[in-house]
Amino acid sequence: MGQNDDNAIRAARLLHHRKAGLAPGDPVAPPIIPATSFHLPSNGTGAFSYARAGNPTWTELEAQLSLLEDAETVAFPSGMAAISAALFACLKAGDRVILPADGYYVTRALAESFLQPLGVKVETLSTAAFDTADLSGAALVYIETPSNPGLDVCDIRSVAARAKAAGARVVVDNTTMTPFLQRPLDLGADLVVAADTKAPGGHSDLLAGHVAGRDADLVARVRDWRRLSGAVLGPFEAWLLHRGLETLELRLSRMCDSAQRIAERLQAHPRVQKVRYPGLAGDPSHRALGGQMANGGFLIGLTLADAGVAERFLSACPYLAQSTSFGATHSSAERRARWGDAVPEGFIRLSVGIEPVEVLWTAIDAALAG
Ligand SMILES: *Cc1c(COP(=O)(O)O)cnc(C)c1O
């Protein structure tokens, strides 16, 4: 309950965060400022100098993200740019990093292609195995819970405590939940990373990401990485994400309520072989509800008989975008085996959108019957 109350206050503050700084005649919505250079005579210092180091439109966005995370936040041009910054800020040659074997595959590919050749030892564990694994000797423990696409969980508080005891830092990819549904920094994570391309942007029209943390020195390294590597968010994308965040709490509320109802009906459906949704009482991830997850989220994993049945379902349902990615206003779904994920051929990741739930369910039910 406390989390819900705090979330309600966060959602309201986020909508009004500009107010205190406004002078009469200032725009209520933030302006998009595309300038690359800022007036800086002689030895003068200003709030802004050159746009790779800072931009006023980012400042508006980071104010919102910092309110959401209760932490200093650095915005990036994609989720992977944010993840790269966190990894490079935390790791050096000779270090050992433990990554999820069943999480977002690009994170593993990045580590194996670019960190390993620089002398970082890259190891993987399944998400559920982080709960009992020996973490000693690691410099960085990186988790993603619930994992994309399998929706397995691990206990963030327990992993963080054991990682700390072993002298490791902890980074949590919170993309599948967002700060409204899960708060890794409150549970002991050093950094949280997220793809704001998903639910925070929410309209399938922008790439963005962020890193947040409460250790000022570590966040300063992340900020330095952005300035030195040049992985910077364009002001238009920053503005779009600022706009998307204003409705995030509202959209999530509809999406997660609908996902719970749809998961329950899918579970009872004779054409569906298996359903993974943390909000279902019998789901292996249900144990994370209440403690670290506010609800079951908006992603459902469902397994149909085979690839053909799954593809026919996807093309028959008029209210499912057949696309990758998730977290948008519109529901979307895809067969994950097409990307080589270690899932059954008939496994579909369904991202529930904001369509009125009975209209959406009627269409899903009809497409399953077809
Ligand atoms: C999409 C995603 C990312 C990467 O985000 P991009 O904006 O596509 O770079 C990282 N982690 C998870 C869990 C994701 O789903």
mmCIF file of C-alpha atoms and ligand atoms in Angstrom:
data_model
loop_
_atom_site.group_PDB
_atom_site.id
_atom_site.type_symbol
_atom_site.label_atom_id
_atom_site.label_comp_id
_atom_site.label_asym_id
_atom_site.label_seq_id
_atom_site.Cartn_x
_atom_site.Cartn_y
_atom_site.Cartn_z
ATOM 1 C CA MET A 1 0.000 0.000 0.000
ATOM 2 C CA GLY A 2 2.811 2.346 0.933
ATOM 3 C CA GLN A 3 4.247 1.847 -2.541
ATOM 4 C CA ASN A 4 0.924 2.729 -4.139
ATOM 5 C CA ASP A 5 0.619 5.896 -2.066
ATOM 6 C CA ASP A 6 4.167 6.901 -2.963
ATOM 7 C CA ASN A 7 3.445 6.140 -6.604
ATOM 8 C CA ALA A 8 0.341 8.324 -6.552
ATOM 9 C CA ILE A 9 2.380 11.236 -5.209
ATOM 10 C CA ARG A 10 5.153 10.583 -7.728
ATOM 11 C CA ALA A 11 2.645 10.516 -10.590
ATOM 12 C CA ALA A 12 1.149 13.855 -9.506
ATOM 13 C CA ARG A 13 4.532 15.519 -8.906
ATOM 14 C CA LEU A 14 5.756 14.321 -12.289
ATOM 15 C CA LEU A 15 2.879 16.144 -14.010
ATOM 16 C CA HIS A 16 3.719 19.421 -12.242
ATOM 17 C CA HIS A 17 7.508 19.274 -11.954
ATOM 18 C CA ARG A 18 8.045 22.420 -14.078
ATOM 19 C CA LYS A 19 5.684 24.628 -12.119
ATOM 20 C CA ALA A 20 8.032 25.875 -9.409
ATOM 21 C CA GLY A 21 10.587 27.053 -11.998
ATOM 22 C CA LEU A 22 8.184 28.970 -14.246
ATOM 23 C CA ALA A 23 8.152 32.771 -14.615
ATOM 24 C CA PRO A 24 4.997 34.558 -15.873
ATOM 25 C CA GLY A 25 4.659 33.953 -19.601
ATOM 26 C CA ASP A 26 6.827 30.788 -19.643
ATOM 27 C CA PRO A 27 5.460 27.772 -21.552
ATOM 28 C CA VAL A 28 3.759 25.158 -19.378
ATOM 29 C CA ALA A 29 4.983 22.346 -21.661
ATOM 30 C CA PRO A 30 8.768 22.180 -22.081
ATOM 31 C CA PRO A 31 10.219 23.667 -25.283
ATOM 32 C CA ILE A 32 12.326 21.533 -27.657
ATOM 33 C CA ILE A 33 15.753 23.164 -27.787
ATOM 34 C CA PRO A 34 17.856 21.879 -30.699
ATOM 35 C CA ALA A 35 20.801 24.257 -30.111
ATOM 36 C CA THR A 36 24.223 22.578 -30.134
ATOM 37 C CA SER A 37 26.099 25.540 -28.654
ATOM 38 C CA PHE A 38 25.182 28.053 -25.981
ATOM 39 C CA HIS A 39 26.247 31.680 -25.426
ATOM 40 C CA LEU A 40 29.501 31.463 -23.499
ATOM 41 C CA PRO A 41 31.625 34.662 -23.645
ATOM 42 C CA SER A 42 35.266 34.719 -22.403
ATOM 43 C CA ASN A 43 35.671 32.581 -19.265
ATOM 44 C CA GLY A 44 31.959 32.608 -18.618
ATOM 45 C CA THR A 45 30.247 29.571 -17.282
ATOM 46 C CA GLY A 46 26.612 28.884 -18.039
ATOM 47 C CA ALA A 47 24.229 26.064 -17.263
ATOM 48 C CA PHE A 48 24.908 24.778 -20.796
ATOM 49 C CA SER A 49 27.943 24.954 -23.077
ATOM 50 C CA TYR A 50 27.870 22.292 -25.808
ATOM 51 C CA ALA A 51 25.003 19.896 -26.437
ATOM 52 C CA ARG A 52 27.012 16.675 -26.091
ATOM 53 C CA ALA A 53 27.522 17.607 -22.426
ATOM 54 C CA GLY A 54 24.053 18.887 -21.659
ATOM 55 C CA ASN A 55 20.841 20.133 -23.249
ATOM 56 C CA PRO A 56 17.893 21.969 -21.625
ATOM 57 C CA THR A 57 15.368 19.466 -23.029
ATOM 58 C CA TRP A 58 17.273 16.602 -21.356
ATOM 59 C CA THR A 59 17.171 18.527 -18.107
ATOM 60 C CA GLU A 60 13.350 18.560 -18.213
ATOM 61 C CA LEU A 61 13.251 14.835 -18.976
ATOM 62 C CA GLU A 62 15.831 13.954 -16.321
ATOM 63 C CA ALA A 63 13.838 15.947 -13.756
ATOM 64 C CA GLN A 64 10.865 13.679 -14.434
ATOM 65 C CA LEU A 65 12.954 10.480 -14.446
ATOM 66 C CA SER A 66 14.688 11.501 -11.213
ATOM 67 C CA LEU A 67 11.303 12.054 -9.549
ATOM 68 C CA LEU A 68 10.256 8.596 -10.699
ATOM 69 C CA GLU A 69 13.432 6.856 -9.524
ATOM 70 C CA ASP A 70 14.079 8.976 -6.393
ATOM 71 C CA ALA A 71 17.626 9.097 -7.721
ATOM 72 C CA GLU A 72 19.929 11.001 -10.020
ATOM 73 C CA THR A 73 19.192 9.961 -13.610
ATOM 74 C CA VAL A 74 21.137 10.106 -16.873
ATOM 75 C CA ALA A 75 19.146 9.852 -20.122
ATOM 76 C CA PHE A 76 20.445 7.921 -23.149
ATOM 77 C CA PRO A 77 19.429 7.503 -26.814
ATOM 78 C CA SER A 78 18.385 3.836 -26.336
ATOM 79 C CA GLY A 79 18.107 1.160 -23.700
ATOM 80 C CA MET A 80 21.324 -0.414 -24.983
ATOM 81 C CA ALA A 81 23.154 2.935 -24.771
ATOM 82 C CA ALA A 82 22.108 3.095 -21.097
ATOM 83 C CA ILE A 83 23.185 -0.510 -20.495
ATOM 84 C CA SER A 84 26.553 0.104 -22.229
ATOM 85 C CA ALA A 85 27.141 3.138 -20.008
ATOM 86 C CA ALA A 86 26.390 1.168 -16.838
ATOM 87 C CA LEU A 87 28.650 -1.734 -17.882
ATOM 88 C CA PHE A 88 31.563 0.501 -18.920
ATOM 89 C CA ALA A 89 31.179 2.620 -15.761
ATOM 90 C CA CYS A 90 31.416 -0.459 -13.528
ATOM 91 C CA LEU A 91 33.894 -2.790 -15.255
ATOM 92 C CA LYS A 92 37.615 -2.892 -16.055
ATOM 93 C CA ALA A 93 40.041 -5.509 -17.389
ATOM 94 C CA GLY A 94 40.309 -8.542 -15.121
ATOM 95 C CA ASP A 95 36.815 -8.101 -13.648
ATOM 96 C CA ARG A 96 34.151 -10.801 -13.683
ATOM 97 C CA VAL A 97 30.548 -9.949 -14.609
ATOM 98 C CA ILE A 98 27.569 -12.285 -14.190
ATOM 99 C CA LEU A 99 24.704 -11.698 -16.651
ATOM 100 C CA PRO A 100 21.319 -13.417 -17.067
ATOM 101 C CA ALA A 101 21.414 -16.277 -19.574
ATOM 102 C CA ASP A 102 17.685 -15.791 -20.282
ATOM 103 C CA GLY A 103 17.494 -11.979 -20.314
ATOM 104 C CA TYR A 104 17.543 -9.476 -23.168
ATOM 105 C CA TYR A 105 19.973 -11.156 -25.583
ATOM 106 C CA VAL A 106 21.621 -7.964 -26.874
ATOM 107 C CA THR A 107 23.095 -7.303 -23.418
ATOM 108 C CA ARG A 108 24.874 -10.678 -23.535
ATOM 109 C CA ALA A 109 25.970 -10.123 -27.130
ATOM 110 C CA LEU A 110 27.446 -6.728 -26.194
ATOM 111 C CA ALA A 111 29.367 -8.204 -23.279
ATOM 112 C CA GLU A 112 30.662 -11.144 -25.289
ATOM 113 C CA SER A 113 31.595 -9.098 -28.378
ATOM 114 C CA PHE A 114 33.126 -6.049 -26.706
ATOM 115 C CA LEU A 115 33.822 -6.584 -22.985
ATOM 116 C CA GLN A 116 35.316 -10.070 -23.205
ATOM 117 C CA PRO A 117 37.999 -9.022 -25.754
ATOM 118 C CA LEU A 118 38.976 -6.178 -23.372
ATOM 119 C CA GLY A 119 39.703 -8.700 -20.617
ATOM 120 C CA VAL A 120 36.389 -8.839 -18.729
ATOM 121 C CA LYS A 121 35.319 -12.347 -17.757
ATOM 122 C CA VAL A 122 31.686 -12.785 -18.833
ATOM 123 C CA GLU A 123 29.577 -15.482 -17.152
ATOM 124 C CA THR A 124 25.853 -16.209 -17.286
ATOM 125 C CA LEU A 125 23.248 -17.693 -14.954
ATOM 126 C CA SER A 126 19.548 -18.276 -15.465
ATOM 127 C CA THR A 127 17.494 -15.555 -13.760
ATOM 128 C CA ALA A 128 16.019 -17.911 -11.171
ATOM 129 C CA ALA A 129 19.513 -19.288 -10.366
ATOM 130 C CA PHE A 130 20.696 -15.877 -9.072
ATOM 131 C CA ASP A 131 18.659 -16.597 -5.920
ATOM 132 C CA THR A 132 20.984 -19.379 -4.802
ATOM 133 C CA ALA A 133 24.210 -18.893 -6.808
ATOM 134 C CA ASP A 134 27.571 -18.237 -5.204
ATOM 135 C CA LEU A 135 28.392 -14.677 -6.289
ATOM 136 C CA SER A 136 31.877 -14.500 -4.789
ATOM 137 C CA GLY A 137 34.607 -13.174 -7.036
ATOM 138 C CA ALA A 138 32.232 -11.107 -9.197
ATOM 139 C CA ALA A 139 32.843 -7.384 -9.703
ATOM 140 C CA LEU A 140 29.354 -6.874 -11.144
ATOM 141 C CA VAL A 141 26.118 -8.818 -10.785
ATOM 142 C CA TYR A 142 23.628 -7.809 -13.460
ATOM 143 C CA ILE A 143 20.019 -9.052 -13.296
ATOM 144 C CA GLU A 144 16.803 -8.568 -15.237
ATOM 145 C CA THR A 145 13.590 -9.466 -13.376
ATOM 146 C CA PRO A 146 11.080 -10.423 -14.660
ATOM 147 C CA SER A 147 13.297 -11.522 -17.534
ATOM 148 C CA ASN A 148 12.462 -10.774 -21.149
ATOM 149 C CA PRO A 149 10.977 -12.913 -22.645
ATOM 150 C CA GLY A 150 10.600 -15.828 -20.152
ATOM 151 C CA LEU A 151 9.248 -13.701 -17.249
ATOM 152 C CA ASP A 152 11.303 -15.538 -14.612
ATOM 153 C CA VAL A 153 12.201 -13.619 -11.473
ATOM 154 C CA CYS A 154 14.868 -13.437 -8.808
ATOM 155 C CA ASP A 155 14.739 -11.725 -5.418
ATOM 156 C CA ILE A 156 16.424 -8.342 -5.926
ATOM 157 C CA ARG A 157 16.922 -7.652 -2.198
ATOM 158 C CA SER A 158 18.561 -11.026 -1.557
ATOM 159 C CA VAL A 159 20.742 -10.942 -4.702
ATOM 160 C CA ALA A 160 21.854 -7.382 -3.864
ATOM 161 C CA ALA A 161 22.700 -8.302 -0.268
ATOM 162 C CA ARG A 162 24.741 -11.362 -1.308
ATOM 163 C CA ALA A 163 26.456 -9.465 -4.129
ATOM 164 C CA LYS A 164 27.408 -6.638 -1.743
ATOM 165 C CA ALA A 165 28.743 -9.137 0.775
ATOM 166 C CA ALA A 166 30.892 -10.571 -2.040
ATOM 167 C CA GLY A 167 32.171 -7.078 -2.911
ATOM 168 C CA ALA A 168 30.235 -6.797 -6.186
ATOM 169 C CA ARG A 169 28.128 -3.986 -7.566
ATOM 170 C CA VAL A 170 24.563 -4.693 -8.656
ATOM 171 C CA VAL A 171 22.838 -3.405 -11.799
ATOM 172 C CA VAL A 172 19.159 -4.186 -12.450
ATOM 173 C CA ASP A 173 17.462 -3.911 -15.853
ATOM 174 C CA ASN A 174 13.961 -2.754 -14.830
ATOM 175 C CA THR A 175 12.514 -2.443 -18.357
ATOM 176 C CA THR A 176 9.721 -5.003 -17.950
ATOM 177 C CA MET A 177 8.383 -3.289 -14.803
ATOM 178 C CA THR A 178 9.262 0.476 -14.817
ATOM 179 C CA PRO A 179 9.780 2.400 -11.539
ATOM 180 C CA PHE A 180 6.013 2.511 -10.931
ATOM 181 C CA LEU A 181 5.871 -1.292 -10.553
ATOM 182 C CA GLN A 182 9.280 -2.208 -9.134
ATOM 183 C CA ARG A 183 11.973 -0.167 -7.359
ATOM 184 C CA PRO A 184 15.381 -1.897 -7.529
ATOM 185 C CA LEU A 185 17.272 1.038 -5.976
ATOM 186 C CA ASP A 186 15.117 0.736 -2.828
ATOM 187 C CA LEU A 187 16.010 -2.972 -2.714
ATOM 188 C CA GLY A 188 19.762 -2.450 -2.780
ATOM 189 C CA ALA A 189 20.762 -2.088 -6.456
ATOM 190 C CA ASP A 190 23.622 0.328 -7.211
ATOM 191 C CA LEU A 191 22.269 1.240 -10.633
ATOM 192 C CA VAL A 192 19.013 0.680 -12.440
ATOM 193 C CA VAL A 193 18.978 0.630 -16.249
ATOM 194 C CA ALA A 194 15.893 0.724 -18.458
ATOM 195 C CA ALA A 195 14.774 0.871 -22.058
ATOM 196 C CA ASP A 196 12.372 3.826 -22.126
ATOM 197 C CA THR A 197 11.681 2.727 -25.697
ATOM 198 C CA LYS A 198 9.104 0.383 -24.123
ATOM 199 C CA ALA A 199 6.328 1.474 -21.735
ATOM 200 C CA PRO A 200 7.737 4.905 -20.731
ATOM 201 C CA GLY A 201 7.781 6.178 -24.352
ATOM 202 C CA GLY A 202 4.775 3.975 -24.894
ATOM 203 C CA HIS A 203 3.777 4.848 -28.470
ATOM 204 C CA SER A 204 6.238 2.818 -30.598
ATOM 205 C CA ASP A 205 7.813 5.993 -31.910
ATOM 206 C CA LEU A 206 11.039 6.621 -30.022
ATOM 207 C CA LEU A 207 14.214 4.940 -28.745
ATOM 208 C CA ALA A 208 15.491 6.028 -25.333
ATOM 209 C CA GLY A 209 16.918 4.702 -22.099
ATOM 210 C CA HIS A 210 18.188 5.822 -18.724
ATOM 211 C CA VAL A 211 20.541 4.935 -15.888
ATOM 212 C CA ALA A 212 19.659 5.935 -12.318
ATOM 213 C CA GLY A 213 21.595 5.609 -9.089
ATOM 214 C CA ARG A 214 22.153 7.108 -5.641
ATOM 215 C CA ASP A 215 25.972 6.852 -5.518
ATOM 216 C CA ALA A 216 27.036 10.280 -6.809
ATOM 217 C CA ASP A 217 30.520 9.126 -7.919
ATOM 218 C CA LEU A 218 29.162 6.178 -9.865
ATOM 219 C CA VAL A 219 26.472 8.288 -11.560
ATOM 220 C CA ALA A 220 29.164 10.874 -12.411
ATOM 221 C CA ARG A 221 31.066 8.097 -14.237
ATOM 222 C CA VAL A 222 27.897 7.224 -16.165
ATOM 223 C CA ARG A 223 27.486 10.896 -17.084
ATOM 224 C CA ASP A 224 31.150 11.057 -18.166
ATOM 225 C CA TRP A 225 30.605 7.978 -20.336
ATOM 226 C CA ARG A 226 27.771 9.778 -22.113
ATOM 227 C CA ARG A 227 29.807 12.922 -22.699
ATOM 228 C CA LEU A 228 32.968 11.075 -23.807
ATOM 229 C CA SER A 229 31.350 8.332 -25.893
ATOM 230 C CA GLY A 230 28.821 10.737 -27.404
ATOM 231 C CA ALA A 231 25.825 8.437 -26.817
ATOM 232 C CA VAL A 232 23.410 11.356 -26.545
ATOM 233 C CA LEU A 233 19.641 11.622 -26.818
ATOM 234 C CA GLY A 234 18.240 14.058 -29.412
ATOM 235 C CA PRO A 235 16.129 16.890 -27.962
ATOM 236 C CA PHE A 236 13.058 15.843 -29.959
ATOM 237 C CA GLU A 237 13.244 12.292 -28.547
ATOM 238 C CA ALA A 238 13.741 13.747 -25.054
ATOM 239 C CA TRP A 239 10.613 15.834 -25.553
ATOM 240 C CA LEU A 240 8.612 12.843 -26.824
ATOM 241 C CA LEU A 241 9.647 10.763 -23.826
ATOM 242 C CA HIS A 242 8.776 13.650 -21.481
ATOM 243 C CA ARG A 243 5.311 13.637 -23.016
ATOM 244 C CA GLY A 244 5.020 9.832 -22.790
ATOM 245 C CA LEU A 245 5.983 9.789 -19.118
ATOM 246 C CA GLU A 246 3.055 12.067 -18.276
ATOM 247 C CA THR A 247 0.632 9.193 -18.988
ATOM 248 C CA LEU A 248 2.806 6.262 -17.875
ATOM 249 C CA GLU A 249 1.036 5.638 -14.565
ATOM 250 C CA LEU A 250 -2.391 5.882 -16.221
ATOM 251 C CA ARG A 251 -1.439 3.577 -19.108
ATOM 252 C CA LEU A 252 0.197 1.000 -16.814
ATOM 253 C CA SER A 253 -2.873 0.835 -14.661
ATOM 254 C CA ARG A 254 -5.084 -0.127 -17.635
ATOM 255 C CA MET A 255 -2.423 -2.397 -19.203
ATOM 256 C CA CYS A 256 -1.720 -4.382 -16.025
ATOM 257 C CA ASP A 257 -5.414 -4.760 -15.054
ATOM 258 C CA SER A 258 -6.162 -6.018 -18.564
ATOM 259 C CA ALA A 259 -3.128 -8.349 -18.573
ATOM 260 C CA GLN A 260 -4.274 -9.958 -15.312
ATOM 261 C CA ARG A 261 -7.749 -10.630 -16.706
ATOM 262 C CA ILE A 262 -6.477 -11.870 -20.052
ATOM 263 C CA ALA A 263 -3.840 -14.140 -18.450
ATOM 264 C CA GLU A 264 -6.530 -15.762 -16.265
ATOM 265 C CA ARG A 265 -8.716 -16.432 -19.315
ATOM 266 C CA LEU A 266 -5.797 -17.682 -21.423
ATOM 267 C CA GLN A 267 -4.880 -20.093 -18.663
ATOM 268 C CA ALA A 268 -8.399 -21.564 -18.798
ATOM 269 C CA HIS A 269 -8.412 -21.676 -22.634
ATOM 270 C CA PRO A 270 -8.272 -25.168 -24.205
ATOM 271 C CA ARG A 271 -6.093 -24.003 -27.160
ATOM 272 C CA VAL A 272 -3.395 -22.553 -24.897
ATOM 273 C CA GLN A 273 -0.805 -25.061 -23.673
ATOM 274 C CA LYS A 274 0.936 -22.875 -21.130
ATOM 275 C CA VAL A 275 0.702 -19.349 -19.742
ATOM 276 C CA ARG A 276 3.446 -17.434 -17.937
ATOM 277 C CA TYR A 277 2.243 -14.365 -16.068
ATOM 278 C CA PRO A 278 3.574 -13.389 -12.643
ATOM 279 C CA GLY A 279 0.081 -12.296 -11.570
ATOM 280 C CA LEU A 280 -1.264 -15.885 -11.766
ATOM 281 C CA ALA A 281 -1.293 -17.621 -8.385
ATOM 282 C CA GLY A 282 0.360 -20.796 -9.737
ATOM 283 C CA ASP A 283 3.101 -19.026 -11.725
ATOM 284 C CA PRO A 284 6.724 -19.639 -10.616
ATOM 285 C CA SER A 285 7.209 -15.836 -10.589
ATOM 286 C CA HIS A 286 4.163 -15.148 -8.395
ATOM 287 C CA ARG A 287 6.377 -15.211 -5.280
ATOM 288 C CA ALA A 288 7.832 -11.821 -6.316
ATOM 289 C CA LEU A 289 4.452 -10.087 -6.101
ATOM 290 C CA GLY A 290 3.908 -7.793 -3.160
ATOM 291 C CA GLY A 291 7.533 -7.981 -2.030
ATOM 292 C CA GLN A 292 9.189 -6.450 -5.087
ATOM 293 C CA MET A 293 6.584 -6.299 -7.866
ATOM 294 C CA ALA A 294 3.454 -4.161 -7.428
ATOM 295 C CA ASN A 295 1.499 -6.425 -9.787
ATOM 296 C CA GLY A 296 2.007 -8.961 -12.573
ATOM 297 C CA GLY A 297 2.900 -6.355 -15.214
ATOM 298 C CA PHE A 298 1.643 -6.132 -18.794
ATOM 299 C CA LEU A 299 3.617 -8.946 -20.456
ATOM 300 C CA ILE A 300 2.238 -12.461 -20.884
ATOM 301 C CA GLY A 301 4.047 -15.517 -22.239
ATOM 302 C CA LEU A 302 1.729 -18.026 -23.883
ATOM 303 C CA THR A 303 2.559 -21.253 -25.635
ATOM 304 C CA LEU A 304 0.406 -22.562 -28.488
ATOM 305 C CA ALA A 305 0.712 -25.975 -30.139
ATOM 306 C CA ASP A 306 3.409 -25.087 -32.683
ATOM 307 C CA ALA A 307 4.810 -22.327 -34.899
ATOM 308 C CA GLY A 308 1.993 -22.638 -37.469
ATOM 309 C CA VAL A 309 -0.811 -22.374 -34.908
ATOM 310 C CA ALA A 310 0.951 -19.422 -33.270
ATOM 311 C CA GLU A 311 1.460 -17.574 -36.580
ATOM 312 C CA ARG A 312 -2.187 -18.143 -37.584
ATOM 313 C CA PHE A 313 -3.339 -16.742 -34.235
ATOM 314 C CA LEU A 314 -1.122 -13.657 -34.632
ATOM 315 C CA SER A 315 -2.350 -12.850 -38.118
ATOM 316 C CA ALA A 316 -6.014 -13.579 -37.271
ATOM 317 C CA CYS A 317 -6.254 -11.173 -34.317
ATOM 318 C CA PRO A 318 -7.069 -7.638 -35.521
ATOM 319 C CA TYR A 319 -5.980 -5.968 -32.276
ATOM 320 C CA LEU A 320 -2.451 -7.364 -31.982
ATOM 321 C CA ALA A 321 0.335 -5.488 -33.750
ATOM 322 C CA GLN A 322 2.631 -8.144 -35.244
ATOM 323 C CA SER A 323 5.835 -6.485 -34.185
ATOM 324 C CA THR A 324 8.731 -6.869 -31.825
ATOM 325 C CA SER A 325 9.178 -4.630 -28.774
ATOM 326 C CA PHE A 326 6.506 -4.106 -26.095
ATOM 327 C CA GLY A 327 4.880 -1.637 -23.717
ATOM 328 C CA ALA A 328 2.981 0.436 -26.288
ATOM 329 C CA THR A 329 -0.564 1.820 -26.232
ATOM 330 C CA HIS A 330 -1.504 -0.882 -28.764
ATOM 331 C CA SER A 331 -1.221 -4.557 -27.820
ATOM 332 C CA SER A 332 1.492 -6.384 -29.726
ATOM 333 C CA ALA A 333 2.679 -9.960 -29.947
ATOM 334 C CA GLU A 334 5.307 -12.078 -31.640
ATOM 335 C CA ARG A 335 6.714 -15.577 -31.711
ATOM 336 C CA ARG A 336 10.046 -15.282 -29.957
ATOM 337 C CA ALA A 337 11.645 -18.408 -31.454
ATOM 338 C CA ARG A 338 11.981 -16.435 -34.700
ATOM 339 C CA TRP A 339 14.825 -14.515 -32.984
ATOM 340 C CA GLY A 340 16.469 -17.664 -31.658
ATOM 341 C CA ASP A 341 15.339 -17.242 -28.021
ATOM 342 C CA ALA A 342 15.484 -20.529 -26.097
ATOM 343 C CA VAL A 343 11.677 -20.937 -26.020
ATOM 344 C CA PRO A 344 9.211 -23.387 -27.664
ATOM 345 C CA GLU A 345 8.327 -22.737 -31.339
ATOM 346 C CA GLY A 346 4.742 -21.889 -30.340
ATOM 347 C CA PHE A 347 5.769 -19.426 -27.583
ATOM 348 C CA ILE A 348 4.323 -15.915 -27.980
ATOM 349 C CA ARG A 349 5.253 -12.828 -25.986
ATOM 350 C CA LEU A 350 2.094 -10.753 -25.678
ATOM 351 C CA SER A 351 2.291 -7.127 -24.595
ATOM 352 C CA VAL A 352 -1.111 -5.945 -23.425
ATOM 353 C CA GLY A 353 -1.982 -2.388 -24.458
ATOM 354 C CA ILE A 354 -4.711 0.063 -23.491
ATOM 355 C CA GLU A 355 -7.514 -1.260 -25.727
ATOM 356 C CA PRO A 356 -10.760 -1.664 -23.721
ATOM 357 C CA VAL A 357 -10.223 -5.144 -22.276
ATOM 358 C CA GLU A 358 -13.445 -6.877 -23.324
ATOM 359 C CA VAL A 359 -13.003 -5.809 -26.957
ATOM 360 C CA LEU A 360 -9.424 -7.050 -26.872
ATOM 361 C CA TRP A 361 -10.328 -10.338 -25.199
ATOM 362 C CA THR A 362 -13.175 -11.043 -27.636
ATOM 363 C CA ALA A 363 -10.717 -10.620 -30.522
ATOM 364 C CA ILE A 364 -8.056 -12.817 -28.875
ATOM 365 C CA ASP A 365 -10.602 -15.515 -28.079
ATOM 366 C CA ALA A 366 -11.946 -15.508 -31.652
ATOM 367 C CA ALA A 367 -8.416 -15.670 -33.120
ATOM 368 C CA LEU A 368 -7.548 -18.628 -30.856
ATOM 369 C CA ALA A 369 -10.650 -20.477 -32.049
ATOM 370 C CA GLY A 370 -9.841 -19.846 -35.720
HETATM 371 C C1 LIG B 1 14.291 -3.490 -25.339
HETATM 372 C C2 LIG B 1 15.127 -3.849 -24.189
HETATM 373 C C3 LIG B 1 16.411 -3.331 -24.043
HETATM 374 C C4 LIG B 1 17.083 -2.470 -25.106
HETATM 375 O O1 LIG B 1 16.419 -1.274 -25.370
HETATM 376 P P1 LIG B 1 16.657 -0.473 -26.759
HETATM 377 O O2 LIG B 1 15.972 0.822 -26.520
HETATM 378 O O3 LIG B 1 16.047 -1.306 -27.829
HETATM 379 O O4 LIG B 1 18.121 -0.338 -26.945
HETATM 380 C C5 LIG B 1 17.128 -3.663 -22.913
HETATM 381 N N1 LIG B 1 16.608 -4.476 -21.954
HETATM 382 C C6 LIG B 1 15.375 -5.002 -22.069
HETATM 383 C C7 LIG B 1 14.859 -5.892 -20.999
HETATM 384 C C8 LIG B 1 14.600 -4.713 -23.192
HETATM 385 O O5 LIG B 1 13.389 -5.268 -23.305
#
